[in-house]
Amino acid sequence: MYGQKSVRPSSEAGWTFLRHFDAFPKQREEAKEFFQSTVAGGIITIVAASLMAILFLSELGRYLSRETVTELLVDTSRGEQMDIHFDVTLHHIPCPWFSVDAMDVSGELHLDVDHAVYRRRLDAQGNTISGDILHEVGPQNGPVPATLVNNGTASCGSCYGAEREAGQCCNTCEEVREAYRMRGWAVQQTESVEQCKHDKYLQEVRATKGEGCRVWGQLSINKVAGNLHFAPGKSYQNGPYHVHDLSPFQATAFDFSHTIHGLSFGKKYPGMHNPLDDVEVPAPAQGGVPVKGQHQYFLKVVPTTYSTAQDGRIETNQFSVTEHFKPSPPTMQELPGIFFFYDLSPLKVTFIEHRSSFIAFLTSTCAIVGGIFTVSGIVDATIYHGQRVLRKKLEMGKQF
C-alpha cells in the first residue's frame, strides 16, 4: 500500500509565501519565559504614553483650529471704489453748523454730503435730545420769498451789489449767498440782509447754539488719495478753491473736540481693529478758550483681502494713522475742523485662513506614535543592556 502525501488546500498554500514579508514576527507561546519585565521599562512606557497623549492632543487642537497665512502683493486693481464708514461725535458743534465733504486728487467732489449720512442732536452734557434722527435728503432751505406785494407775487430782491447781470433778483437768503459766492465774496453781515431775516438755516444755527452732534454714515469714493473733513458752514466750490461760508457764525470760536467711535475703509473682517476706533480728542485751549485750528489725521490705507472657507472673500482696507493739530495763524483765515487725509499704499495684504487637512493630521499622529515608540524602545534597550553589563562586571569583581 502506497503512502499518501498530505496536500494543503490551494488557498492556504497560495498565501504561505507572504510569511517571508512579515516585519512583525510573533513569539511562540512556549517561549514566554524569554520575556522579562523591568521597572525601567515600566517607567519609560508611562513617560512615552504620556508624551504620546500630550502631542496627540496638541496635534488635534491644531487640526481643529484655523491658521492664517499672510501674503504681501502688489495691488494691481484699477478703477475701483471704496467705502468710508464713519461715526463721530462733535461735542460742541451743533448738527446744522457743519458740513461733511470729501474730495480726491482726481477732482471728484462730494460737497455737504446728505445722502446716507445721519445726525443726532446732543445737549451740552452729551445726552441725546429727543426727536427724530436728522437724515438730510436735500437742501434744508426752500425758496422763501423776501417780500410779497398785495397781489401775492414776489418782488425782485436785491443781491446787494453781487449781481452779475442787470435785473438779477435774489429773493432768498440762499440766492444772496450764491450771488456772493459767484463773486468770490462772503456775506459778512447777514442781519443787514432782508432775505436772511427769516432764513431757516440761520434760525437753526441760532436755536442749536451750545449743542453737540453725533454724525455717522458712509461715502463711496474713488480709490485714490483724498480727504474727508467735517468743517463749519455751507461748502461750495469757487473755481479751484474749496470754500466754507462762515458768515452765519461771525466771530464764533469753534470747539472741535470730538470722539471717533469708528472709522474704516470697507468692511471689517473677524478680529480687525482700526487705530482710530473709540479715540477721544479734546480741543487745545489757551486761557480756557478753545484754540481755532484743524485736527488733522494722515492715514496710510493698505488694501486688504481676507479669505476664509466659512466667510468667503472680504475685500477691505487697513490703515495706519498720524495725528496732528494745526492752529490757525492770527493773521490768516484758515478753515477749522476735523480733516482725514488718506493715501493709498501700492502694496496689498492678503490673509488666507485655512485648516489643516485630515491626511496631514493622520500623518502627524502616526509620526508621533511611531517616533516616540521607537525612541522609547531604544532608550529601554540601552538601559536594559547597560544594567546587564554593569551587573556582570560587578559579579566579576570589577569596579569603576
Coordinates of C-alpha atoms in Angstrom, one line a residue:
M1 CA 0.0 0.0 0.0
Y2 CA 1.4 3.3 -1.1
G3 CA 1.8 6.1 1.4
Q4 CA -0.3 9.2 0.8
K5 CA 1.3 12.7 0.7
S6 CA -0.6 15.3 2.6
V7 CA -1.7 18.2 0.4
R8 CA -2.6 21.6 1.8
P9 CA -5.5 23.4 0.4
S10 CA -4.5 25.5 -2.5
S11 CA -5.9 28.7 -0.9
E12 CA -3.7 28.2 2.2
A13 CA -0.6 27.3 0.1
G14 CA -1.1 30.5 -2.0
W15 CA -0.7 32.8 1.0
T16 CA 2.2 31.0 2.5
F17 CA 4.9 32.9 0.6
L18 CA 3.7 36.1 2.3
R19 CA 5.2 35.0 5.6
H20 CA 8.6 36.0 4.2
F21 CA 7.5 39.6 4.2
D22 CA 6.3 39.6 7.9
A23 CA 8.1 42.5 9.6
F24 CA 6.4 41.6 12.9
P25 CA 7.5 38.1 13.9
K26 CA 5.5 36.6 16.8
Q27 CA 6.9 34.9 19.9
R28 CA 5.8 31.3 20.3
E29 CA 3.6 30.6 23.3
E30 CA 6.1 28.1 24.8
A31 CA 8.8 30.8 24.7
K32 CA 7.1 33.2 27.1
E33 CA 9.8 32.7 29.7
F34 CA 12.2 34.6 27.4
F35 CA 10.3 37.9 28.1
Q36 CA 11.2 39.9 31.2
S37 CA 9.5 43.0 32.6
T38 CA 11.7 45.6 34.3
V39 CA 11.0 48.7 36.4
A40 CA 12.9 50.9 34.0
G41 CA 10.7 49.6 31.1
G42 CA 7.6 50.4 33.1
I43 CA 8.7 54.0 33.8
I44 CA 9.7 54.5 30.1
T45 CA 6.3 53.1 29.0
I46 CA 4.4 55.5 31.2
V47 CA 6.5 58.5 30.1
A48 CA 6.2 57.5 26.5
A49 CA 2.4 57.1 26.8
S50 CA 2.1 60.5 28.4
L51 CA 4.1 62.2 25.7
M52 CA 2.0 60.5 23.0
A53 CA -1.2 61.7 24.7
I54 CA 0.1 65.3 25.1
L55 CA 1.4 65.5 21.5
F56 CA -1.7 63.9 20.1
L57 CA -4.0 66.4 21.9
S58 CA -1.8 69.2 20.7
E59 CA -2.0 68.0 17.1
L60 CA -5.7 67.5 17.4
G61 CA -6.1 71.1 18.6
R62 CA -4.1 72.3 15.7
Y63 CA -6.2 70.3 13.3
L64 CA -9.4 71.7 14.7
S65 CA -8.2 75.3 14.8
R66 CA -7.6 77.7 11.9
E67 CA -4.3 79.1 10.7
T68 CA -3.9 82.4 9.0
V69 CA -1.3 82.8 6.2
T70 CA -0.2 86.4 5.4
E71 CA 1.0 87.4 1.9
L72 CA 2.2 90.8 0.6
L73 CA 1.5 91.5 -3.0
V74 CA 1.5 94.5 -5.4
D75 CA -2.1 95.9 -5.7
T76 CA -3.0 95.6 -9.4
S77 CA -6.6 96.7 -9.1
R78 CA -7.8 99.6 -11.3
G79 CA -10.8 101.9 -11.4
E80 CA -12.3 100.6 -8.1
Q81 CA -14.1 102.4 -5.4
M82 CA -14.1 102.0 -1.7
D83 CA -16.5 102.9 1.1
I84 CA -15.6 105.1 4.1
H85 CA -17.7 104.3 7.2
F86 CA -17.5 106.9 9.9
D87 CA -19.1 107.5 13.3
V88 CA -18.0 110.7 15.0
T89 CA -19.4 112.8 17.9
L90 CA -18.7 116.5 17.9
H91 CA -19.2 117.5 21.5
H92 CA -19.6 121.3 21.0
I93 CA -20.6 121.7 17.3
P94 CA -24.4 121.6 16.6
C95 CA -25.7 119.5 13.7
P96 CA -26.7 122.4 11.4
W97 CA -23.3 124.1 11.9
F98 CA -21.1 121.9 9.9
S99 CA -21.0 120.0 6.6
V100 CA -19.4 116.7 5.6
D101 CA -17.2 117.0 2.5
A102 CA -15.0 114.6 0.6
M103 CA -12.7 115.3 -2.3
D104 CA -9.8 113.5 -4.1
V105 CA -6.9 114.1 -6.4
S106 CA -9.0 113.1 -9.4
G107 CA -11.1 116.2 -9.0
E108 CA -14.3 114.5 -7.8
L109 CA -16.1 116.4 -5.0
H110 CA -18.7 115.4 -2.5
L111 CA -19.9 118.7 -1.0
D112 CA -22.2 118.9 2.0
V113 CA -23.0 115.3 1.7
D114 CA -26.5 114.5 2.8
H115 CA -27.1 111.0 1.3
A116 CA -26.6 108.1 3.7
V117 CA -25.4 110.5 6.4
Y118 CA -27.3 110.7 9.7
R119 CA -27.1 113.2 12.5
R120 CA -28.4 113.1 16.1
R121 CA -28.6 116.2 18.3
L122 CA -26.9 116.2 21.7
D123 CA -27.2 118.6 24.6
A124 CA -24.3 120.2 26.3
Q125 CA -23.8 117.2 28.6
G126 CA -23.7 114.8 25.6
N127 CA -27.2 113.4 26.1
T128 CA -29.4 112.7 23.2
I129 CA -32.1 115.3 22.5
S130 CA -35.4 113.7 22.0
G131 CA -36.6 113.7 18.4
D132 CA -36.0 112.0 15.1
I133 CA -32.6 111.4 13.7
L134 CA -31.7 114.1 11.2
H135 CA -31.3 112.4 7.8
E136 CA -30.7 115.2 5.3
V137 CA -32.0 114.2 1.9
G138 CA -31.8 117.5 0.2
P139 CA -31.4 121.3 0.7
Q140 CA -32.6 122.4 4.0
N141 CA -33.7 125.8 2.8
G142 CA -36.6 126.1 0.4
P143 CA -37.1 129.3 -1.6
V144 CA -38.7 131.7 0.9
P145 CA -39.8 134.9 -0.8
A146 CA -38.2 138.0 0.6
T147 CA -41.2 140.3 0.2
L148 CA -44.7 139.9 -1.2
V149 CA -46.8 142.6 -2.7
N150 CA -50.5 142.7 -2.2
N151 CA -51.3 140.6 -5.2
G152 CA -49.2 137.7 -3.8
T153 CA -46.4 137.9 -6.4
A154 CA -42.8 138.0 -5.3
S155 CA -40.9 141.2 -5.9
C156 CA -37.3 141.3 -7.2
G157 CA -35.0 141.2 -4.2
S158 CA -31.6 142.9 -4.2
C159 CA -28.4 141.0 -4.5
Y160 CA -26.6 143.7 -2.5
G161 CA -24.0 144.5 -5.2
A162 CA -23.3 140.9 -6.2
E163 CA -25.4 141.0 -9.4
R164 CA -23.6 139.6 -12.4
E165 CA -26.1 141.0 -14.9
A166 CA -28.7 143.7 -14.9
G167 CA -32.1 142.8 -13.4
Q168 CA -30.8 139.8 -11.5
C169 CA -33.0 139.0 -8.5
C170 CA -32.1 137.4 -5.1
N171 CA -35.3 136.6 -3.4
T172 CA -33.9 134.2 -0.7
C173 CA -31.0 134.2 1.6
E174 CA -29.5 131.3 -0.2
E175 CA -29.7 133.2 -3.5
V176 CA -27.9 136.1 -1.9
R177 CA -25.2 133.8 -0.7
E178 CA -24.9 132.1 -4.1
A179 CA -24.5 135.5 -5.8
Y180 CA -21.8 136.4 -3.4
R181 CA -20.1 133.0 -4.0
M182 CA -20.1 133.6 -7.7
R183 CA -18.2 136.8 -7.0
G184 CA -15.8 135.1 -4.6
W185 CA -17.2 137.1 -1.7
A186 CA -18.6 136.2 1.7
V187 CA -21.8 137.6 3.3
Q188 CA -20.3 139.2 6.4
Q189 CA -23.4 140.8 8.0
T190 CA -26.5 138.6 7.5
E191 CA -28.5 140.7 9.9
S192 CA -28.5 143.5 7.3
V193 CA -29.8 141.3 4.5
E194 CA -33.6 141.4 4.3
Q195 CA -33.8 138.0 2.8
C196 CA -31.9 136.4 5.7
K197 CA -34.2 137.6 8.4
H198 CA -36.5 134.6 8.1
D199 CA -33.9 132.1 6.8
K200 CA -34.4 128.6 8.1
Y201 CA -30.7 127.8 8.2
L202 CA -29.9 130.9 10.3
Q203 CA -32.8 130.1 12.6
E204 CA -31.4 126.6 13.1
V205 CA -27.9 128.0 13.8
R206 CA -29.2 130.3 16.5
A207 CA -31.6 127.7 18.0
T208 CA -29.0 124.9 18.4
K209 CA -26.2 127.0 19.8
G210 CA -24.4 125.2 22.7
E211 CA -25.4 121.7 21.4
G212 CA -23.3 118.8 20.1
C213 CA -23.9 116.3 17.3
R214 CA -23.2 112.7 16.5
V215 CA -22.8 112.1 12.8
W216 CA -22.5 108.7 11.1
G217 CA -22.8 107.2 7.7
Q218 CA -20.8 106.1 4.7
L219 CA -19.4 107.5 1.4
S220 CA -18.4 105.7 -1.8
I221 CA -15.2 107.3 -3.1
N222 CA -12.6 106.7 -5.8
K223 CA -9.7 104.5 -4.7
V224 CA -7.2 107.4 -4.9
A225 CA -5.7 109.9 -2.4
G226 CA -8.1 112.5 -1.0
N227 CA -9.6 113.8 2.2
L228 CA -12.8 113.6 4.2
H229 CA -13.5 116.6 6.5
F230 CA -16.1 118.0 9.0
A231 CA -15.9 121.8 8.8
P232 CA -18.3 124.6 9.8
G233 CA -20.5 126.4 7.3
K234 CA -22.0 125.5 4.0
S235 CA -19.4 124.4 1.5
Y236 CA -19.1 125.3 -2.1
Q237 CA -16.5 125.4 -4.9
N238 CA -15.3 128.7 -6.3
G239 CA -13.1 127.9 -9.2
P240 CA -10.1 125.9 -7.9
Y241 CA -10.9 126.9 -4.3
H242 CA -12.9 124.9 -1.8
V243 CA -14.7 127.4 0.4
H244 CA -16.9 127.3 3.5
D245 CA -19.3 130.1 4.3
L246 CA -18.6 131.1 7.9
S247 CA -20.6 134.3 7.8
P248 CA -23.6 133.0 9.9
F249 CA -21.2 132.3 12.8
Q250 CA -19.4 135.7 12.9
A251 CA -16.5 135.6 15.4
T252 CA -17.5 132.3 17.0
A253 CA -14.6 130.2 18.4
F254 CA -15.2 126.7 17.2
D255 CA -14.6 123.9 19.7
F256 CA -14.0 120.8 17.6
S257 CA -13.3 118.4 20.5
H258 CA -14.6 115.0 19.3
T259 CA -14.8 111.3 19.8
I260 CA -14.2 108.9 16.9
H261 CA -16.4 105.9 17.6
G262 CA -15.3 104.2 14.4
L263 CA -13.6 104.9 11.1
S264 CA -13.0 102.3 8.5
F265 CA -12.4 101.9 4.7
G266 CA -14.6 99.0 3.8
K267 CA -16.0 96.1 5.8
K268 CA -14.4 94.7 8.9
Y269 CA -13.1 91.2 9.0
P270 CA -13.1 89.0 12.2
G271 CA -10.5 90.3 14.7
M272 CA -9.9 93.6 12.9
H273 CA -9.4 96.7 15.0
N274 CA -8.8 100.1 13.4
P275 CA -6.4 102.5 15.2
L276 CA -9.0 105.3 15.5
D277 CA -11.8 103.3 17.0
D278 CA -13.1 104.8 20.3
V279 CA -10.5 107.7 20.2
E280 CA -11.4 110.8 22.2
V281 CA -9.7 114.1 21.3
P282 CA -10.1 117.2 23.4
A283 CA -9.7 120.7 21.9
P284 CA -6.5 122.5 22.7
A285 CA -7.2 125.6 24.7
Q286 CA -5.3 128.7 25.9
G287 CA -6.7 130.5 28.9
G288 CA -9.8 128.4 28.9
V289 CA -10.6 129.4 25.3
P290 CA -10.5 126.8 22.6
V291 CA -7.8 127.3 20.0
K292 CA -9.1 127.6 16.5
G293 CA -7.4 125.2 14.1
Q294 CA -7.5 121.9 12.3
H295 CA -7.5 118.4 13.8
Q296 CA -5.5 116.5 11.1
Y297 CA -5.3 112.8 10.6
F298 CA -2.9 111.5 8.0
L299 CA -3.9 107.9 7.0
K300 CA -2.0 105.4 5.0
V301 CA -4.6 103.0 3.6
V302 CA -3.5 99.4 2.8
P303 CA -5.8 97.3 0.5
T304 CA -6.5 94.1 2.3
T305 CA -8.1 90.8 1.3
Y306 CA -9.4 88.3 3.9
S307 CA -10.3 84.9 2.7
T308 CA -11.9 82.0 4.7
A309 CA -13.8 78.9 3.7
Q310 CA -16.6 79.9 6.1
D311 CA -16.9 83.7 5.5
G312 CA -15.7 83.8 1.9
R313 CA -13.7 86.6 0.4
I314 CA -13.8 90.0 2.0
E315 CA -12.2 93.0 0.2
T316 CA -11.4 95.8 2.6
N317 CA -8.6 98.1 3.8
Q318 CA -6.5 98.6 6.8
F319 CA -4.8 101.9 7.7
S320 CA -2.1 103.5 9.9
V321 CA -2.5 107.0 11.2
T322 CA -0.5 110.0 12.3
E323 CA -2.4 112.7 14.3
H324 CA -1.6 116.5 14.2
F325 CA -3.3 119.7 15.4
K326 CA -2.6 122.8 13.2
P327 CA -3.6 126.0 14.9
S328 CA -4.9 128.8 12.7
P329 CA -2.5 131.8 12.5
P330 CA -3.9 135.0 13.9
T331 CA -3.3 136.9 10.7
M332 CA -4.7 134.3 8.4
Q333 CA -8.2 132.9 8.0
E334 CA -7.8 129.1 7.9
L335 CA -10.7 126.7 8.0
P336 CA -11.1 124.9 11.3
G337 CA -12.5 121.4 11.6
I338 CA -11.6 117.7 11.5
F339 CA -9.7 116.5 8.5
F340 CA -8.8 112.9 7.4
F341 CA -6.2 112.9 4.7
Y342 CA -5.8 109.5 3.2
D343 CA -3.4 108.0 0.7
L344 CA -3.3 104.5 -0.9
S345 CA -0.5 102.1 -0.5
P346 CA 0.8 100.3 -3.7
L347 CA 1.0 97.1 -1.7
K348 CA -1.8 94.7 -0.8
V349 CA -2.0 92.4 2.2
T350 CA -3.8 89.1 1.8
F351 CA -4.9 87.0 4.8
I352 CA -5.8 83.4 3.9
E353 CA -7.4 81.4 6.7
H354 CA -7.5 77.6 6.4
R355 CA -7.5 74.4 8.4
S356 CA -5.0 71.5 8.3
S357 CA -6.1 68.5 6.2
F358 CA -7.1 65.2 7.7
I359 CA -4.3 63.5 5.9
A360 CA -1.8 65.8 7.4
F361 CA -3.3 65.2 10.8
L362 CA -3.2 61.4 10.4
T363 CA 0.4 61.6 9.2
S364 CA 1.4 63.7 12.2
T365 CA -0.4 61.3 14.6
C366 CA 1.4 58.3 13.1
A367 CA 4.7 60.1 13.2
I368 CA 4.1 60.9 16.9
V369 CA 3.2 57.4 17.9
G370 CA 5.8 55.7 15.8
G371 CA 8.6 58.1 16.7
I372 CA 8.0 58.0 20.5
F373 CA 7.6 54.2 20.4
T374 CA 10.9 53.8 18.5
V375 CA 12.8 56.2 20.7
S376 CA 11.4 54.6 23.8
G377 CA 12.5 51.2 22.6
I378 CA 16.0 52.4 22.0
V379 CA 16.2 54.1 25.5
D380 CA 14.8 50.9 27.1
A381 CA 17.2 48.7 25.3
T382 CA 20.1 50.9 26.2
I383 CA 19.2 51.0 29.9
Y384 CA 18.5 47.3 30.0
H385 CA 21.7 46.2 28.3
G386 CA 23.7 48.8 30.3
Q387 CA 22.3 47.3 33.5
R388 CA 23.3 43.8 32.4
V389 CA 26.8 44.8 31.5
L390 CA 27.2 46.6 34.8
R391 CA 25.8 43.7 36.8
K392 CA 28.2 41.2 35.1
K393 CA 31.2 43.5 35.8
L394 CA 30.1 43.8 39.4
E395 CA 29.8 40.0 39.6
M396 CA 33.3 39.6 38.3
G397 CA 34.6 42.0 40.9
K398 CA 35.4 44.8 38.6
Q399 CA 34.7 48.4 39.8
F400 CA 35.0 51.7 38.1

